[in-house]
PDB file of C-alpha atoms in Angstrom:
ATOM      1  CA  MET A  20      -0.009   0.000  -0.005  1.00  0.00           C
ATOM      2  CA  GLN A  21       1.257   3.495  -0.805  1.00  0.00           C
ATOM      3  CA  GLU A  22       0.836   6.725   1.124  1.00  0.00           C
ATOM      4  CA  GLU A  23       1.268  10.342   0.064  1.00  0.00           C
ATOM      5  CA  ILE A  24       4.205  12.099   1.672  1.00  0.00           C
ATOM      6  CA  ARG A  25       4.492  15.879   1.971  1.00  0.00           C
ATOM      7  CA  LEU A  26       7.400  18.151   2.854  1.00  0.00           C
ATOM      8  CA  GLY A  27       6.935  21.385   4.787  1.00  0.00           C
ATOM      9  CA  PHE A  28       7.525  23.356   7.926  1.00  0.00           C
ATOM     10  CA  ILE A  29       5.838  23.971  11.255  1.00  0.00           C
ATOM     11  CA  GLY A  30       6.509  27.168  13.187  1.00  0.00           C
ATOM     12  CA  ILE A  31       5.825  27.055  16.922  1.00  0.00           C
ATOM     13  CA  VAL A  32       5.711  30.060  19.262  1.00  0.00           C
ATOM     14  CA  ILE A  33       5.775  29.192  22.965  1.00  0.00           C
ATOM     15  CA  ASN A  34       4.507  32.182  24.917  1.00  0.00           C
ATOM     16  CA  ASP A  35       5.511  30.730  28.317  1.00  0.00           C
ATOM     17  CA  ARG A  36       8.340  28.255  28.635  1.00  0.00           C
ATOM     18  CA  VAL A  37       6.533  26.512  31.496  1.00  0.00           C
ATOM     19  CA  ILE A  38       4.805  24.485  28.733  1.00  0.00           C
ATOM     20  CA  ALA A  39       8.115  23.651  26.988  1.00  0.00           C
ATOM     21  CA  ALA A  40       8.366  20.175  28.545  1.00  0.00           C
ATOM     22  CA  GLU A  41       4.934  19.257  27.134  1.00  0.00           C
ATOM     23  CA  VAL A  42       5.895  20.586  23.707  1.00  0.00           C
ATOM     24  CA  ASN A  43       9.144  18.599  23.747  1.00  0.00           C
ATOM     25  CA  ALA A  44       7.353  15.412  24.811  1.00  0.00           C
ATOM     26  CA  LEU A  45       4.890  15.827  21.957  1.00  0.00           C
ATOM     27  CA  LEU A  46       7.677  16.443  19.465  1.00  0.00           C
ATOM     28  CA  GLY A  47       9.350  13.267  20.693  1.00  0.00           C
ATOM     29  CA  GLN A  48       6.187  11.291  19.904  1.00  0.00           C
ATOM     30  CA  TYR A  49       6.343  12.585  16.322  1.00  0.00           C
ATOM     31  CA  ALA A  50      10.123  12.339  15.841  1.00  0.00           C
ATOM     32  CA  ARG A  51       9.606  10.073  12.802  1.00  0.00           C
ATOM     33  CA  VAL A  52       8.243  13.016  10.751  1.00  0.00           C
ATOM     34  CA  ILE A  53      10.699  15.682  11.986  1.00  0.00           C
ATOM     35  CA  ARG A  54      13.661  16.109   9.624  1.00  0.00           C
ATOM     36  CA  ALA A  55      15.200  19.191  11.280  1.00  0.00           C
ATOM     37  CA  ARG A  56      14.550  21.353  14.317  1.00  0.00           C
ATOM     38  CA  VAL A  57      15.848  24.722  15.509  1.00  0.00           C
ATOM     39  CA  GLY A  58      14.875  26.353  18.785  1.00  0.00           C
ATOM     40  CA  VAL A  59      15.415  29.992  19.750  1.00  0.00           C
ATOM     41  CA  PRO A  60      14.674  31.058  23.327  1.00  0.00           C
ATOM     42  CA  ASP A  61      14.118  34.780  23.981  1.00  0.00           C
ATOM     43  CA  ALA A  62      16.551  35.605  26.774  1.00  0.00           C
ATOM     44  CA  ASP A  63      14.618  38.759  27.667  1.00  0.00           C
ATOM     45  CA  SER A  64      11.249  37.029  28.169  1.00  0.00           C
ATOM     46  CA  VAL A  65       9.676  33.668  28.827  1.00  0.00           C
ATOM     47  CA  ALA A  66       8.894  33.086  25.126  1.00  0.00           C
ATOM     48  CA  ALA A  67      10.608  30.780  22.648  1.00  0.00           C
ATOM     49  CA  VAL A  68      10.310  29.866  18.977  1.00  0.00           C
ATOM     50  CA  ILE A  69      10.799  26.419  17.432  1.00  0.00           C
ATOM     51  CA  GLY A  70      11.030  25.776  13.701  1.00  0.00           C
ATOM     52  CA  LEU A  71      10.547  22.297  12.288  1.00  0.00           C
ATOM     53  CA  ILE A  72      11.154  20.873   8.850  1.00  0.00           C
ATOM     54  CA  VAL A  73       8.763  17.961   8.510  1.00  0.00           C
ATOM     55  CA  GLU A  74       8.123  15.128   6.063  1.00  0.00           C
ATOM     56  CA  GLY A  75       5.246  12.752   6.454  1.00  0.00           C
ATOM     57  CA  ASP A  76       1.711  11.777   5.573  1.00  0.00           C
ATOM     58  CA  ASN A  77      -1.200  14.217   6.000  1.00  0.00           C
ATOM     59  CA  PRO A  78      -2.760  12.463   9.006  1.00  0.00           C
ATOM     60  CA  SER A  79       0.506  12.498  11.006  1.00  0.00           C
ATOM     61  CA  LEU A  80       1.383  16.090  10.154  1.00  0.00           C
ATOM     62  CA  GLY A  81      -2.177  17.257  10.822  1.00  0.00           C
ATOM     63  CA  ALA A  82      -2.305  15.468  14.175  1.00  0.00           C
ATOM     64  CA  LEU A  83       1.011  16.961  15.288  1.00  0.00           C
ATOM     65  CA  THR A  84      -0.049  20.490  14.341  1.00  0.00           C
ATOM     66  CA  ALA A  85      -3.459  20.083  16.002  1.00  0.00           C
ATOM     67  CA  LYS A  86      -2.015  18.722  19.224  1.00  0.00           C
ATOM     68  CA  LEU A  87       0.533  21.535  19.423  1.00  0.00           C
ATOM     69  CA  GLY A  88      -2.177  24.109  18.746  1.00  0.00           C
ATOM     70  CA  ASN A  89      -4.308  22.715  21.571  1.00  0.00           C
ATOM     71  CA  LEU A  90      -1.636  23.399  24.167  1.00  0.00           C
ATOM     72  CA  ARG A  91      -2.314  26.560  26.175  1.00  0.00           C
ATOM     73  CA  GLY A  92       0.174  29.329  25.363  1.00  0.00           C
ATOM     74  CA  VAL A  93       1.362  27.715  22.108  1.00  0.00           C
ATOM     75  CA  GLU A  94       0.767  29.164  18.648  1.00  0.00           C
ATOM     76  CA  VAL A  95       1.357  27.083  15.527  1.00  0.00           C
ATOM     77  CA  LYS A  96       1.517  27.773  11.789  1.00  0.00           C
ATOM     78  CA  SER A  97       2.388  25.302   9.082  1.00  0.00           C
ATOM     79  CA  ALA A  98       2.856  25.094   5.331  1.00  0.00           C
ATOM     80  CA  LEU A  99       3.149  21.889   3.316  1.00  0.00           C
ATOM     81  CA  SER A 100       4.206  21.193  -0.228  1.00  0.00           C
ATOM     82  CA  ARG A 101       1.391  20.913  -2.717  1.00  0.00           C
ATOM     83  CA  ARG A 102       3.217  18.193  -4.608  1.00  0.00           C
ATOM     84  CA  ASN A 103       3.087  14.860  -2.924  1.00  0.00           C
ATOM     85  CA  ARG A 104       5.263  11.865  -3.480  1.00  0.00           C
ATOM     86  CA  LEU A 105       4.261   8.277  -2.902  1.00  0.00           C
ATOM     87  CA  ARG A 106       5.987   5.959  -0.451  1.00  0.00           C
ATOM     88  CA  GLU A 107       5.316   2.361   0.384  1.00  0.00           C
ATOM     89  CA  SER A 108       3.662   2.382   3.802  1.00  0.00           C
ATOM     90  CA  VAL A 109       5.405   0.351   6.469  1.00  0.00           C
ATOM     91  CA  PRO A 110       3.150  -1.291   9.050  1.00  0.00           C
ATOM     92  CA  PRO A 111       3.904  -0.695  12.735  1.00  0.00           C
ATOM     93  CA  ASP A 112       6.257  -3.217  14.361  1.00  0.00           C
ATOM     94  CA  HIS A 113       3.402  -5.168  15.923  1.00  0.00           C
ATOM     95  CA  GLU A 114       1.806  -5.745  12.473  1.00  0.00           C
ATOM     96  CA  ARG A 115       4.946  -6.993  10.683  1.00  0.00           C
ATOM     97  CA  THR A 116       5.284 -10.671   9.892  1.00  0.00           C
TER      98      THR A 116
END
């Protein structure tokens, strides 16, 4: 079975770094779609910005963006390529024979 893969970015603004541990835990859960990450804390405030380069299927990228956006004090914007490429889907470890 094939799945459509998209390339793009997700920009994350953390308005209070108290939530940073939750953001990092969520990013860890989606590490398979994160190709690159850069974080910039604002030394003069409690805010921070994280930029992600992502590559994955629409459901995974949408879920990550939605979960980040549901965190209090976190703002998220994303843009994905319009051109998709196909990739053979790999079943989770527990479904492999």
